[in-house]
């Protein structure tokens, strides 16, 4: 499967959601340097961890047609966070998982909800998710 990265881009009211690839390593690393974000992810990420996450995400987009997006403000281009839909093995079954990580200064502003809604739309409207 050849994944069309441009076709994977989504827009919410305030965010541009881009399929995570290796070009996003630095932004992923910056996102995970904040202590408030890091507490949810086992500590601050190293650049190697950010690279590995970007690599896994990029491969999942290529092979499964779905994984997390990196989110930027549609107007300013500011990094918002990352999130969306991906596969997870839960109780021995392959399921969809919806998740997000938003930059701590932006918490409480509804960005996670926008990312979540985009992930749900992708799952139910395009990937034929049933749950």
PDB file of C-alpha atoms in Angstrom:
ATOM      1  CA  UNK A   1       0.000   0.000   0.000  1.00  0.00           C
ATOM      2  CA  UNK A   2       1.283   3.463  -0.845  1.00  0.00           C
ATOM      3  CA  UNK A   3      -0.131   5.966   1.583  1.00  0.00           C
ATOM      4  CA  UNK A   4      -1.020   9.401   0.237  1.00  0.00           C
ATOM      5  CA  UNK A   5       0.098  11.595   3.141  1.00  0.00           C
ATOM      6  CA  UNK A   6      -1.702  14.653   1.740  1.00  0.00           C
ATOM      7  CA  UNK A   7      -4.973  12.703   1.613  1.00  0.00           C
ATOM      8  CA  UNK A   8      -4.507  11.813   5.282  1.00  0.00           C
ATOM      9  CA  UNK A   9      -4.504  15.470   6.360  1.00  0.00           C
ATOM     10  CA  UNK A  10      -7.638  16.566   8.183  1.00  0.00           C
ATOM     11  CA  UNK A  11      -8.898  19.939   9.326  1.00  0.00           C
ATOM     12  CA  UNK A  12     -10.933  20.777  12.394  1.00  0.00           C
ATOM     13  CA  UNK A  13     -12.328  24.181  13.250  1.00  0.00           C
ATOM     14  CA  UNK A  14      -8.945  25.336  14.569  1.00  0.00           C
ATOM     15  CA  UNK A  15      -6.415  22.622  13.758  1.00  0.00           C
ATOM     16  CA  UNK A  16      -4.621  21.061  10.813  1.00  0.00           C
ATOM     17  CA  UNK A  17      -4.022  17.356  11.512  1.00  0.00           C
ATOM     18  CA  UNK A  18      -1.123  15.800   9.610  1.00  0.00           C
ATOM     19  CA  UNK A  19      -0.205  12.088   9.601  1.00  0.00           C
ATOM     20  CA  UNK A  20       2.914  11.772  11.745  1.00  0.00           C
ATOM     21  CA  UNK A  21       6.093  11.076   9.832  1.00  0.00           C
ATOM     22  CA  UNK A  22       9.823  11.389  10.390  1.00  0.00           C
ATOM     23  CA  UNK A  23       9.662  15.096   9.568  1.00  0.00           C
ATOM     24  CA  UNK A  24       7.822  15.585  12.881  1.00  0.00           C
ATOM     25  CA  UNK A  25      10.516  14.231  15.225  1.00  0.00           C
ATOM     26  CA  UNK A  26      11.553  17.654  16.529  1.00  0.00           C
ATOM     27  CA  UNK A  27       7.947  18.721  17.213  1.00  0.00           C
ATOM     28  CA  UNK A  28       7.215  15.447  18.994  1.00  0.00           C
ATOM     29  CA  UNK A  29      10.330  15.874  21.096  1.00  0.00           C
ATOM     30  CA  UNK A  30       9.373  19.473  22.017  1.00  0.00           C
ATOM     31  CA  UNK A  31       5.836  18.408  22.946  1.00  0.00           C
ATOM     32  CA  UNK A  32       7.149  15.811  25.366  1.00  0.00           C
ATOM     33  CA  UNK A  33       9.637  18.115  27.126  1.00  0.00           C
ATOM     34  CA  UNK A  34       6.921  19.780  29.196  1.00  0.00           C
ATOM     35  CA  UNK A  35       6.677  18.211  32.656  1.00  0.00           C
ATOM     36  CA  UNK A  36       2.856  18.300  32.600  1.00  0.00           C
ATOM     37  CA  UNK A  37       2.819  16.322  29.343  1.00  0.00           C
ATOM     38  CA  UNK A  38       5.719  14.076  30.359  1.00  0.00           C
ATOM     39  CA  UNK A  39       3.945  12.862  33.498  1.00  0.00           C
ATOM     40  CA  UNK A  40       1.436  11.020  31.271  1.00  0.00           C
ATOM     41  CA  UNK A  41       4.112   9.377  29.105  1.00  0.00           C
ATOM     42  CA  UNK A  42       6.675   7.971  31.520  1.00  0.00           C
ATOM     43  CA  UNK A  43       8.812  11.113  31.608  1.00  0.00           C
ATOM     44  CA  UNK A  44      10.343  13.428  29.075  1.00  0.00           C
ATOM     45  CA  UNK A  45      11.063  11.850  25.717  1.00  0.00           C
ATOM     46  CA  UNK A  46      14.547  11.682  24.288  1.00  0.00           C
ATOM     47  CA  UNK A  47      15.047  12.520  20.634  1.00  0.00           C
ATOM     48  CA  UNK A  48      15.460   8.780  20.019  1.00  0.00           C
ATOM     49  CA  UNK A  49      12.048   8.131  21.586  1.00  0.00           C
ATOM     50  CA  UNK A  50      10.498  10.851  19.436  1.00  0.00           C
ATOM     51  CA  UNK A  51      12.192   9.370  16.363  1.00  0.00           C
ATOM     52  CA  UNK A  52      10.987   5.859  17.194  1.00  0.00           C
ATOM     53  CA  UNK A  53       7.411   7.085  17.730  1.00  0.00           C
ATOM     54  CA  UNK A  54       7.478   8.997  14.429  1.00  0.00           C
ATOM     55  CA  UNK A  55       8.875   5.962  12.651  1.00  0.00           C
ATOM     56  CA  UNK A  56       6.210   3.633  14.104  1.00  0.00           C
ATOM     57  CA  UNK A  57       3.480   6.142  13.265  1.00  0.00           C
ATOM     58  CA  UNK A  58       4.686   6.597   9.711  1.00  0.00           C
ATOM     59  CA  UNK A  59       4.862   2.822   9.156  1.00  0.00           C
ATOM     60  CA  UNK A  60       1.360   2.374  10.588  1.00  0.00           C
ATOM     61  CA  UNK A  61      -0.029   5.003   8.223  1.00  0.00           C
ATOM     62  CA  UNK A  62       1.652   3.148   5.345  1.00  0.00           C
ATOM     63  CA  UNK A  63       0.582  -0.368   6.323  1.00  0.00           C
ATOM     64  CA  UNK A  64      -2.696   0.140   8.216  1.00  0.00           C
ATOM     65  CA  UNK A  65      -3.938   3.423   6.770  1.00  0.00           C
ATOM     66  CA  UNK A  66      -4.376   4.914  10.222  1.00  0.00           C
ATOM     67  CA  UNK A  67      -2.395   6.246  13.178  1.00  0.00           C
ATOM     68  CA  UNK A  68      -1.975   9.484  15.089  1.00  0.00           C
ATOM     69  CA  UNK A  69      -1.793  12.948  13.577  1.00  0.00           C
ATOM     70  CA  UNK A  70       0.359  15.847  14.678  1.00  0.00           C
ATOM     71  CA  UNK A  71      -1.824  18.903  15.246  1.00  0.00           C
ATOM     72  CA  UNK A  72      -1.002  22.488  14.313  1.00  0.00           C
ATOM     73  CA  UNK A  73      -3.016  25.683  14.645  1.00  0.00           C
ATOM     74  CA  UNK A  74      -4.635  26.389  11.264  1.00  0.00           C
ATOM     75  CA  UNK A  75      -3.835  30.105  11.454  1.00  0.00           C
ATOM     76  CA  UNK A  76      -0.502  30.410  13.270  1.00  0.00           C
ATOM     77  CA  UNK A  77       1.023  26.987  12.578  1.00  0.00           C
ATOM     78  CA  UNK A  78       1.742  26.633  16.321  1.00  0.00           C
ATOM     79  CA  UNK A  79       2.153  23.067  17.560  1.00  0.00           C
ATOM     80  CA  UNK A  80      -0.988  21.960  19.418  1.00  0.00           C
ATOM     81  CA  UNK A  81      -0.153  18.331  20.086  1.00  0.00           C
ATOM     82  CA  UNK A  82      -0.776  14.924  18.597  1.00  0.00           C
ATOM     83  CA  UNK A  83      -3.616  12.454  18.569  1.00  0.00           C
ATOM     84  CA  UNK A  84      -6.268  10.605  16.679  1.00  0.00           C
ATOM     85  CA  UNK A  85      -7.075   7.008  15.943  1.00  0.00           C
ATOM     86  CA  UNK A  86      -4.696   4.051  15.912  1.00  0.00           C
ATOM     87  CA  UNK A  87      -4.793   0.302  16.358  1.00  0.00           C
ATOM     88  CA  UNK A  88      -4.123  -1.320  19.702  1.00  0.00           C
ATOM     89  CA  UNK A  89      -4.103  -4.902  20.922  1.00  0.00           C
ATOM     90  CA  UNK A  90      -6.600  -5.090  23.768  1.00  0.00           C
ATOM     91  CA  UNK A  91      -7.442  -8.370  25.496  1.00  0.00           C
ATOM     92  CA  UNK A  92      -6.016 -10.284  22.548  1.00  0.00           C
ATOM     93  CA  UNK A  93      -8.083  -8.409  19.965  1.00  0.00           C
ATOM     94  CA  UNK A  94      -7.059  -5.755  17.446  1.00  0.00           C
ATOM     95  CA  UNK A  95      -9.125  -2.658  18.222  1.00  0.00           C
ATOM     96  CA  UNK A  96      -9.163   1.028  17.454  1.00  0.00           C
ATOM     97  CA  UNK A  97      -7.838   3.345  20.143  1.00  0.00           C
ATOM     98  CA  UNK A  98      -8.575   7.055  20.284  1.00  0.00           C
ATOM     99  CA  UNK A  99      -6.067   9.231  22.114  1.00  0.00           C
ATOM    100  CA  UNK A 100      -4.376  12.607  22.245  1.00  0.00           C
ATOM    101  CA  UNK A 101      -1.635  14.604  23.855  1.00  0.00           C
ATOM    102  CA  UNK A 102      -2.077  18.368  23.879  1.00  0.00           C
ATOM    103  CA  UNK A 103       0.581  20.914  24.789  1.00  0.00           C
ATOM    104  CA  UNK A 104      -0.011  21.826  28.448  1.00  0.00           C
ATOM    105  CA  UNK A 105      -0.503  25.585  27.895  1.00  0.00           C
ATOM    106  CA  UNK A 106      -3.420  24.700  25.592  1.00  0.00           C
ATOM    107  CA  UNK A 107      -5.215  22.361  27.996  1.00  0.00           C
ATOM    108  CA  UNK A 108      -8.872  23.151  28.641  1.00  0.00           C
ATOM    109  CA  UNK A 109      -9.455  24.856  25.290  1.00  0.00           C
ATOM    110  CA  UNK A 110     -11.193  22.006  23.459  1.00  0.00           C
ATOM    111  CA  UNK A 111      -8.344  20.866  21.216  1.00  0.00           C
ATOM    112  CA  UNK A 112      -8.499  17.270  22.465  1.00  0.00           C
ATOM    113  CA  UNK A 113     -12.214  17.240  21.661  1.00  0.00           C
ATOM    114  CA  UNK A 114     -11.526  18.437  18.099  1.00  0.00           C
ATOM    115  CA  UNK A 115      -8.821  15.812  17.600  1.00  0.00           C
ATOM    116  CA  UNK A 116     -11.106  13.157  19.098  1.00  0.00           C
ATOM    117  CA  UNK A 117     -14.007  14.064  16.820  1.00  0.00           C
ATOM    118  CA  UNK A 118     -11.725  13.875  13.770  1.00  0.00           C
ATOM    119  CA  UNK A 119     -10.529  10.429  14.881  1.00  0.00           C
ATOM    120  CA  UNK A 120     -14.091   9.207  15.389  1.00  0.00           C
ATOM    121  CA  UNK A 121     -15.106  10.503  11.963  1.00  0.00           C
ATOM    122  CA  UNK A 122     -12.168   8.698  10.361  1.00  0.00           C
ATOM    123  CA  UNK A 123     -13.008   5.466  12.145  1.00  0.00           C
ATOM    124  CA  UNK A 124     -16.747   5.364  11.603  1.00  0.00           C
ATOM    125  CA  UNK A 125     -17.036   7.164   8.262  1.00  0.00           C
ATOM    126  CA  UNK A 126     -13.969   5.857   6.431  1.00  0.00           C
ATOM    127  CA  UNK A 127     -12.645   2.748   8.165  1.00  0.00           C
ATOM    128  CA  UNK A 128     -16.007   1.097   8.892  1.00  0.00           C
ATOM    129  CA  UNK A 129     -15.431   0.895  12.627  1.00  0.00           C
ATOM    130  CA  UNK A 130     -18.313  -0.634  14.541  1.00  0.00           C
ATOM    131  CA  UNK A 131     -17.177   0.318  18.036  1.00  0.00           C
TER     132      UNK A 131
END
